[in-house]
Coordinates of C-alpha atoms and ligand atoms in Angstrom, one line a residue:
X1 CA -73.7 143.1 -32.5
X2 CA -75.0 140.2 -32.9
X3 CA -74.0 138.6 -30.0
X4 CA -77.1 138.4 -28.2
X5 CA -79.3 137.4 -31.6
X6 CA -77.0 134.7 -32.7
X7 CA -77.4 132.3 -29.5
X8 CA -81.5 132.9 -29.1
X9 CA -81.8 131.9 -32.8
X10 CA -79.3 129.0 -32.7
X11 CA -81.0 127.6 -29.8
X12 CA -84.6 127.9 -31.6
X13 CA -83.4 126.0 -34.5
X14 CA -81.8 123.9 -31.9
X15 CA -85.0 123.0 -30.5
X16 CA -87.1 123.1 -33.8
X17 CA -84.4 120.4 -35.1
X18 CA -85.1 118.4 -32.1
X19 CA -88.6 118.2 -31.3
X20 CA -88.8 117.2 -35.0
X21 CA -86.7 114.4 -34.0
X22 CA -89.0 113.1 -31.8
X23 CA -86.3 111.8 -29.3
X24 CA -86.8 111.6 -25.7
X25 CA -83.2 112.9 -25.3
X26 CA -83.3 115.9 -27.3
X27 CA -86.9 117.1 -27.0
X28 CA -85.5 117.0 -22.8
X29 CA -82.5 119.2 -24.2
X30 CA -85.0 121.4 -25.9
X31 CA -87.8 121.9 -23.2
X32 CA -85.7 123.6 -20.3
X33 CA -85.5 127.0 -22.7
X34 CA -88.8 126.9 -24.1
X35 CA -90.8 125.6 -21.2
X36 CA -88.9 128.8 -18.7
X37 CA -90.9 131.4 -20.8
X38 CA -94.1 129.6 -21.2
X39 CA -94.0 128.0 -17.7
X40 CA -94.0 131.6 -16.7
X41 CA -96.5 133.2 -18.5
X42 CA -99.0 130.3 -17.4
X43 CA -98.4 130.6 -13.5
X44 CA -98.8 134.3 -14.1
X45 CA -102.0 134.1 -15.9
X46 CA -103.3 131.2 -13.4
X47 CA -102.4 134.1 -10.4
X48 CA -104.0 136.8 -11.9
X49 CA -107.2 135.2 -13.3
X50 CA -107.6 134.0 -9.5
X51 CA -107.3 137.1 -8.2
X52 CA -108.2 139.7 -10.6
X53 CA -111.9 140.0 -11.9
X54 CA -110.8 141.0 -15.4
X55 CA -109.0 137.3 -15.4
X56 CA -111.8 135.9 -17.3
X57 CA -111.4 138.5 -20.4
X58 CA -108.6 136.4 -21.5
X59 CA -108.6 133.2 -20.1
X60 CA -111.8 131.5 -21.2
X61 CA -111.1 128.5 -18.5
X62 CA -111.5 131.9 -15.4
X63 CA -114.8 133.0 -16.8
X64 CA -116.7 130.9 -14.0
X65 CA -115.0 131.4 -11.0
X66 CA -117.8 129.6 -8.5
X67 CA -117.1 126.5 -10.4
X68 CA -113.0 126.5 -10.0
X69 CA -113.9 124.7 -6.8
X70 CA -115.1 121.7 -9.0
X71 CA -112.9 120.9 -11.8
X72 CA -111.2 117.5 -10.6
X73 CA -111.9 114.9 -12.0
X74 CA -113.2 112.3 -8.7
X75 CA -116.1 114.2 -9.1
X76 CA -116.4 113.7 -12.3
X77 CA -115.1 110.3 -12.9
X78 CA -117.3 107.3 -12.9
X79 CA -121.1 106.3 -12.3
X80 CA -122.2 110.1 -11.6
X81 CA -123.6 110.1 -7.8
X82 CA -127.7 109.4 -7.7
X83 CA -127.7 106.9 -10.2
X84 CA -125.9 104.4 -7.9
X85 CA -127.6 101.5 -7.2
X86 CA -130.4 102.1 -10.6
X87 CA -131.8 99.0 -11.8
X88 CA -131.0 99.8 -15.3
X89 CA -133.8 97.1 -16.2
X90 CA -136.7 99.5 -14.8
X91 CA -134.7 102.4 -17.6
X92 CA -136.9 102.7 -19.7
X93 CA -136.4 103.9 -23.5
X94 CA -138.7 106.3 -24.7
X95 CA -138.1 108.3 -28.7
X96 CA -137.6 112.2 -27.9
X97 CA -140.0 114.0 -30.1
X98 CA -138.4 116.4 -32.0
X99 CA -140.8 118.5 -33.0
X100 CA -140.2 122.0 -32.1
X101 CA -143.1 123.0 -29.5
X102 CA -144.8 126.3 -30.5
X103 CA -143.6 129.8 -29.1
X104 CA -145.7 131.2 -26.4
X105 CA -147.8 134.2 -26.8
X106 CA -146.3 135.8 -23.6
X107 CA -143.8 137.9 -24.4
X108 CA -142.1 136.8 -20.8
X109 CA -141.3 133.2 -20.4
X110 CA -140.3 132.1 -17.3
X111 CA -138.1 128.5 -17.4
X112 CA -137.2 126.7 -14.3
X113 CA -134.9 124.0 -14.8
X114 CA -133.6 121.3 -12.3
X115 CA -130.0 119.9 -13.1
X116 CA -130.0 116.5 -11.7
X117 CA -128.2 113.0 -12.2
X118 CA -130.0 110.2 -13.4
X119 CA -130.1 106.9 -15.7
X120 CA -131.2 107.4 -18.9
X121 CA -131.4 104.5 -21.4
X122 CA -130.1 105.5 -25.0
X123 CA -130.5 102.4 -26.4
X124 CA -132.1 99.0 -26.0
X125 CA -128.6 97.9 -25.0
X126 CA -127.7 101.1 -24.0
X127 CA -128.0 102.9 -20.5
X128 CA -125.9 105.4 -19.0
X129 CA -125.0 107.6 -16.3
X130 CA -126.3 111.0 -17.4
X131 CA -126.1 114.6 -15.7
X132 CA -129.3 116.4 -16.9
X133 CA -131.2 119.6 -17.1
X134 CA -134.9 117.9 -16.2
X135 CA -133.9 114.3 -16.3
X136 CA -133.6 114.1 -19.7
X137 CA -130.7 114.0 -22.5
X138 CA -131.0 116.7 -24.3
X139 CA -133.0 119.0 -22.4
X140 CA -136.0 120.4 -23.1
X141 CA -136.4 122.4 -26.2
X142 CA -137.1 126.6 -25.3
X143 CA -139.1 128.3 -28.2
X144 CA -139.2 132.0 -28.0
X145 CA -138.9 135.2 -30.3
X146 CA -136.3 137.4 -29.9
X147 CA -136.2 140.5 -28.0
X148 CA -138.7 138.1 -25.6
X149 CA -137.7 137.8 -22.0
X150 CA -136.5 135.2 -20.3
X151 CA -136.4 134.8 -16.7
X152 CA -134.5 131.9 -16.1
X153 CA -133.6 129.7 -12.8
X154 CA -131.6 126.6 -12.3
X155 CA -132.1 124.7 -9.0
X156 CA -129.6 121.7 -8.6
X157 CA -130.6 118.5 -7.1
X158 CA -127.6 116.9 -7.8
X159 CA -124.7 115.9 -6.0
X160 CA -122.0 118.1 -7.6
X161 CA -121.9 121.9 -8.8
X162 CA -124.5 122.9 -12.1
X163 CA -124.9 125.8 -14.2
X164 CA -126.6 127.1 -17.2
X165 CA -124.9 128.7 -20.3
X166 CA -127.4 130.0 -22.7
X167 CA -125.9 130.9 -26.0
X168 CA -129.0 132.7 -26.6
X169 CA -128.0 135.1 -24.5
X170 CA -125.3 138.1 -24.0
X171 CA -124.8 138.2 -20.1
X172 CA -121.9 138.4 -17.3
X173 CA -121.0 134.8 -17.5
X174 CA -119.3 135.6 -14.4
X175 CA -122.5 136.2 -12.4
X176 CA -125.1 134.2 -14.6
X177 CA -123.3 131.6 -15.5
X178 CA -121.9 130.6 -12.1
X179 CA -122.5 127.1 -10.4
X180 CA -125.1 126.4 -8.3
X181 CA -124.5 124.3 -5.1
X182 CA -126.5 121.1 -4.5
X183 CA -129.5 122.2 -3.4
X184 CA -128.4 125.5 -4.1
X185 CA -130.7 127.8 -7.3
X186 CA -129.5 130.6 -9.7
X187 CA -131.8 132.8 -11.0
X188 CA -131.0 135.6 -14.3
X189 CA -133.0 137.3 -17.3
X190 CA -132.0 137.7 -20.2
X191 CA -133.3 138.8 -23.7
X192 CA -132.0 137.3 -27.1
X193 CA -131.1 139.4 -29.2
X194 CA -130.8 137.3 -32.3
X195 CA -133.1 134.8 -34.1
X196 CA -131.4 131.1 -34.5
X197 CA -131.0 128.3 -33.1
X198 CA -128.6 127.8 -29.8
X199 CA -126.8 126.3 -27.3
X200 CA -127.8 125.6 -23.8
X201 CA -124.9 123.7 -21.7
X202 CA -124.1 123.5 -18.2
X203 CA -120.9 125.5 -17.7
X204 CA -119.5 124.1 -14.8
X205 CA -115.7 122.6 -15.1
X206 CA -115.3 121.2 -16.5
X207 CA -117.5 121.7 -18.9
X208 CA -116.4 118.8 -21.2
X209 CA -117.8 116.6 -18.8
X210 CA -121.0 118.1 -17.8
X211 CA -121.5 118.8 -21.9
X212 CA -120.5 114.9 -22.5
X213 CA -122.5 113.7 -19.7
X214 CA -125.5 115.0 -21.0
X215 CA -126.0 118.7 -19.7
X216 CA -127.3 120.6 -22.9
X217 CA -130.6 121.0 -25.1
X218 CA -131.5 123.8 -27.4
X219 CA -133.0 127.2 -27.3
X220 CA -134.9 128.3 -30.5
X221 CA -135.6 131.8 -31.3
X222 CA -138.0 133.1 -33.7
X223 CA -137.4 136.4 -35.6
X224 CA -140.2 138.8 -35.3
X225 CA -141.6 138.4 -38.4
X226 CA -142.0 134.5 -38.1
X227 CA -140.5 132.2 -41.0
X228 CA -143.3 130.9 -43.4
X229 CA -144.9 128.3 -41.8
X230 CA -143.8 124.7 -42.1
X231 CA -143.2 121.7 -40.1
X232 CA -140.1 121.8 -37.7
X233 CA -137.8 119.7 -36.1
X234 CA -135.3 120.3 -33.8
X235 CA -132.3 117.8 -33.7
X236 CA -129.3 118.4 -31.2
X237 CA -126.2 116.4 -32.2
X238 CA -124.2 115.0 -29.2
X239 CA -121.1 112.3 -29.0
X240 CA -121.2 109.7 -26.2
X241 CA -117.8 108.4 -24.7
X242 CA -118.6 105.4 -22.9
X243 CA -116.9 103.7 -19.8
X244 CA -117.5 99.6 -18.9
X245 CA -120.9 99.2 -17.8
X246 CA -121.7 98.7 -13.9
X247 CA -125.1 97.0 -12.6
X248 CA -125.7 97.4 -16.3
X249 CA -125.3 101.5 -16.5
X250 CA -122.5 102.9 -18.5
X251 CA -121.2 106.2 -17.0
X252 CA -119.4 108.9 -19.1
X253 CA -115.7 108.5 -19.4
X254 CA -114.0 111.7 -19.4
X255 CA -111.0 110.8 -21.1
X256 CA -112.5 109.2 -23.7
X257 CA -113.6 112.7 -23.8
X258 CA -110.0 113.8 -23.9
X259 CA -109.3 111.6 -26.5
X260 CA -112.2 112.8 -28.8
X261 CA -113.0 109.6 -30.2
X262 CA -116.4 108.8 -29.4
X263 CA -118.2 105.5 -29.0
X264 CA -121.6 106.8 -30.6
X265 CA -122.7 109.7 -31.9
X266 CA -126.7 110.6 -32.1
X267 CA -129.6 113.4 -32.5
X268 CA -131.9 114.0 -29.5
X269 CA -129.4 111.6 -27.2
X270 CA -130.6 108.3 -28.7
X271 CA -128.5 106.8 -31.8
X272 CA -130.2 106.3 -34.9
X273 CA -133.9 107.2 -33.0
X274 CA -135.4 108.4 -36.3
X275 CA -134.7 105.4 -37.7
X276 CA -137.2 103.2 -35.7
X277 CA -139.4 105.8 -35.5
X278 CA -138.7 108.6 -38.6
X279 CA -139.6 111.9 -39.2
X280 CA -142.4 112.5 -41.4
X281 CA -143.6 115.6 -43.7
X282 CA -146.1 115.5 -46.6
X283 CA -145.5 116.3 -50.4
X284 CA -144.5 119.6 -51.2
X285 CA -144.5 120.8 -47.5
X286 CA -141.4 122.9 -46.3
X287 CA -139.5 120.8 -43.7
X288 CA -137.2 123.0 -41.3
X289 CA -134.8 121.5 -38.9
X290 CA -133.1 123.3 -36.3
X291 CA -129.5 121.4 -35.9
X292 CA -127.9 122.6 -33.4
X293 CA -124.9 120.7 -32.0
X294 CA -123.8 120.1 -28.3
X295 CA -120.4 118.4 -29.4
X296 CA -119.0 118.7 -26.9
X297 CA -115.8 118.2 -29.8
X298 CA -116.9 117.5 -33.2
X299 CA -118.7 119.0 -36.3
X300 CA -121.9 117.7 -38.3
X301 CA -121.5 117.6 -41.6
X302 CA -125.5 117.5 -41.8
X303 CA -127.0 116.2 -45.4
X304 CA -130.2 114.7 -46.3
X305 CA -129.7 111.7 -48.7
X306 CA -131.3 112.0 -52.5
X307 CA -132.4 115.9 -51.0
X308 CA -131.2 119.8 -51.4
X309 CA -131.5 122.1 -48.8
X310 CA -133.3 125.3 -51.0
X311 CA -131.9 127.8 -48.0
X312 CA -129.6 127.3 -44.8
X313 CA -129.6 129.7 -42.4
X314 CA -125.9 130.5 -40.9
X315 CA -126.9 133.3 -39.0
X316 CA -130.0 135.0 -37.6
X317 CA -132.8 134.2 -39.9
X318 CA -134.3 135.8 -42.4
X319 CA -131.2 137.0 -43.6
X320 CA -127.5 135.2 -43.6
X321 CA -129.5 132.8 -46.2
X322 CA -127.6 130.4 -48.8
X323 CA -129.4 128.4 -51.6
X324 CA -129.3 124.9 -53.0
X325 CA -126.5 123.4 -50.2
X326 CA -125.8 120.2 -50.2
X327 CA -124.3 119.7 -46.8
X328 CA -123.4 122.2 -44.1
X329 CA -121.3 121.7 -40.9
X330 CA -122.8 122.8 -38.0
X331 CA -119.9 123.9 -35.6
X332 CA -119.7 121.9 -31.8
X333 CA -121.3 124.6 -29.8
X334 CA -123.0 126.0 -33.1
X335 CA -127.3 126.0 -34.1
X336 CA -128.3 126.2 -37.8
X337 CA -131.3 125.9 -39.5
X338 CA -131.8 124.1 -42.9
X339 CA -134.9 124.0 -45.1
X340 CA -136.3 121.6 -47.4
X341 CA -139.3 120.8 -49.8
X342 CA -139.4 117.3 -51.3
X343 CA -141.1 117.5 -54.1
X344 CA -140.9 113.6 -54.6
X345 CA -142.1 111.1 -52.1
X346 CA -139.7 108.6 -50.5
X347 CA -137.8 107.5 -48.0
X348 CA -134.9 110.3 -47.1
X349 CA -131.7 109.7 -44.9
X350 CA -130.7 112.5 -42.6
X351 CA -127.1 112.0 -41.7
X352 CA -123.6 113.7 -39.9
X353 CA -121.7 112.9 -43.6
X354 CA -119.1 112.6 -41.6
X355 CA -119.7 108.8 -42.3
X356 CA -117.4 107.4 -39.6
X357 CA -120.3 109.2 -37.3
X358 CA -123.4 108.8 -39.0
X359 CA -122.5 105.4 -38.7
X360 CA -122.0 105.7 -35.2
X361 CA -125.8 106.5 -34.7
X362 CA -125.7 110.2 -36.2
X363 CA -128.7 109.4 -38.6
X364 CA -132.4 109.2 -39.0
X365 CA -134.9 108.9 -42.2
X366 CA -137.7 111.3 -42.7
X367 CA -140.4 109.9 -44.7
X368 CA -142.0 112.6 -47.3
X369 CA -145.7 110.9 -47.5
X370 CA -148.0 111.7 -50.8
Ligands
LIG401 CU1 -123.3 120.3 -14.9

């Protein structure tokens, strides 16, 4: 009776034994039986996500159909289209203020963003090839409350497919999250229905690319009963995977991208900014940063050298609170919001402690003035 049993679990410790091995020979002996099943099951999904609407539900890579059309990679592969022929010497750097602008009074806002390709300098020493919502890495920073509502369009005036992902939102990606065509806009409303910090990202495959190229920013939602007031900073935390520079402008390399090993990390697109130029809060004045972290493939571990943070936020705020943390990761595709009151003056490190990327340009100093 055990006929049948005995061979299918022979040849699974068969295979176990020999991918274990490591050997070119026996992992090909192994990979005929276990490949048939999977090899299957993949061709099957691929055919139904392309042809059924429900595709999406399980496959997270079918939930933007319109931008199928754009996933290889020679669009996405080097010196993104408009920045060709950029005199990377007329790049200029500029700091990106982080300070979180304040929340209209209207309870509509209305956002129109243009995705477009351009240089951007990161560095002195530093410019690359960036894909952008408004010309800018990160984006720029939406403050509104929840239950607000915002009307929302992207027009592209790039050279390959865009899109906008708002994390802030709950929406048919399907439909508002689709790709919009050079030249081409996409319009949708939506309402948040939780206070935090999020996620904006172009969406478009794939969306490693367009995230490591530059394509995200942050959304900040107030609860309706505002926070107590204090002085807030918003800090997105991005990885940069650079290719060989040409005419002096690095593009993105997406399999650097694959590999997940990234070159530099920073906050607000420029490593170690708040260095040169740091963040600064008086004595005794409660310091809030919204850290909310574009990835596209690794944690921050964020921590504020010779500091606590009194509460950190892991979910909509006011509640989901924790006390006296020392360090808190904030997932890729993840917004949290950490509080602090120095109650000494000084000179404060905020860092990824992750140290292999704070030292990659994941840091900053906020000075806490008497
Ligand atoms: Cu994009």
């Amino acid at each position: 009776m055990n006929d049948t049993t005995k061979p299918d679990a022979k040849s699974r410790r068969q295979f176990i034994v020999e991918a274990s091995a490591l050997t070119a020979t026996l992992a090909a002996c192994g990979r005929p039986e276990s490949t048939n099943g999977s090899a299957s099951a993949t061709d099957t999904t691929a055919a139904t996500s392309g042809n059924a609407a429900h595709g999406g539900r399980e496959r997270s890579g079918a939930q933007n159909p319109d931008s199928r059309a754009d996933t290889s990679l020679h669009h996405a592969m080097p010196g993104s289209s408009g920045t060709k022929g950029t005199a990377a010497a007329n790049v200029t750097f500029h700091r990106v203020d982080p300070i979180l602008p304040p929340v209209s009074r209207e309870r509509v806002t209305r956002l129109h963003f243009t995705a477009r390709e351009t240089a951007v300098r990161v560095r002195d020493d530093t410019v690359v090839a960036a894909w952008t919502f408004e010309g800018d890495i990160p984006g720029p920073i939406v403050h509104v409350r929840q239950g607000d509502t915002v009307e929302f369009t992207l027009t592209n005036q790039g050279q390959i497919p865009h899109s906008m992902d708002f994390h802030a939102a709950q929406i048919d990606p399907k439909v508002a999250f689709r790709s919009a065509m050079p030249e081409q806009s996409v319009t949708y409303t939506f309402k948040p229905k939780y206070a935090g910090a999020f996620l904006y990202h172009c969406g478009t495959a794939p969306v490693l690319m367009h995230i490591g190229s530059g394509m995200f920013g942050a959304i900040i939602v107030d609860p309706p009963v505002p926070l107590e007031h204090a002085k807030e900073f918003v800090l997105v935390h991005s990885e940069l995977y650079l290719g060989p520079a040409q005419n002096g402008v690095s593009p993105f390399d997406y399999n650097k991208m694959l590999g997940t090993l990234p070159d530099l990390f920073a906050f607000n697109g420029r490593p170690s900014q708040y260095q040169a130029e740091p963040l600064r809060v008086k004595r005794g004045e409660l310091a809030r940063f919204y850290v909310v972290n574009a990835g596209p493939t690794h944690p921050c571990a964020f921590h504020i050298v010779g500091e606590q943070f009194d509460t950190v936020y892991l979910g909509a705020p006011p509640g989901n609170a924790i006390r006296g943390v020392q360090t808190f990761a904030v997932a890729a595709g993840g917004g949290m919001i950490f509080e602090m009151r120095a109650d000494v003056p000084g000179e404060f490190v905020f860092v990824n402690h992750a140290f292999g990327h704070g030292q990659k340009g994941a840091i900053g100093m906020l000075v806490v003035e008497e």
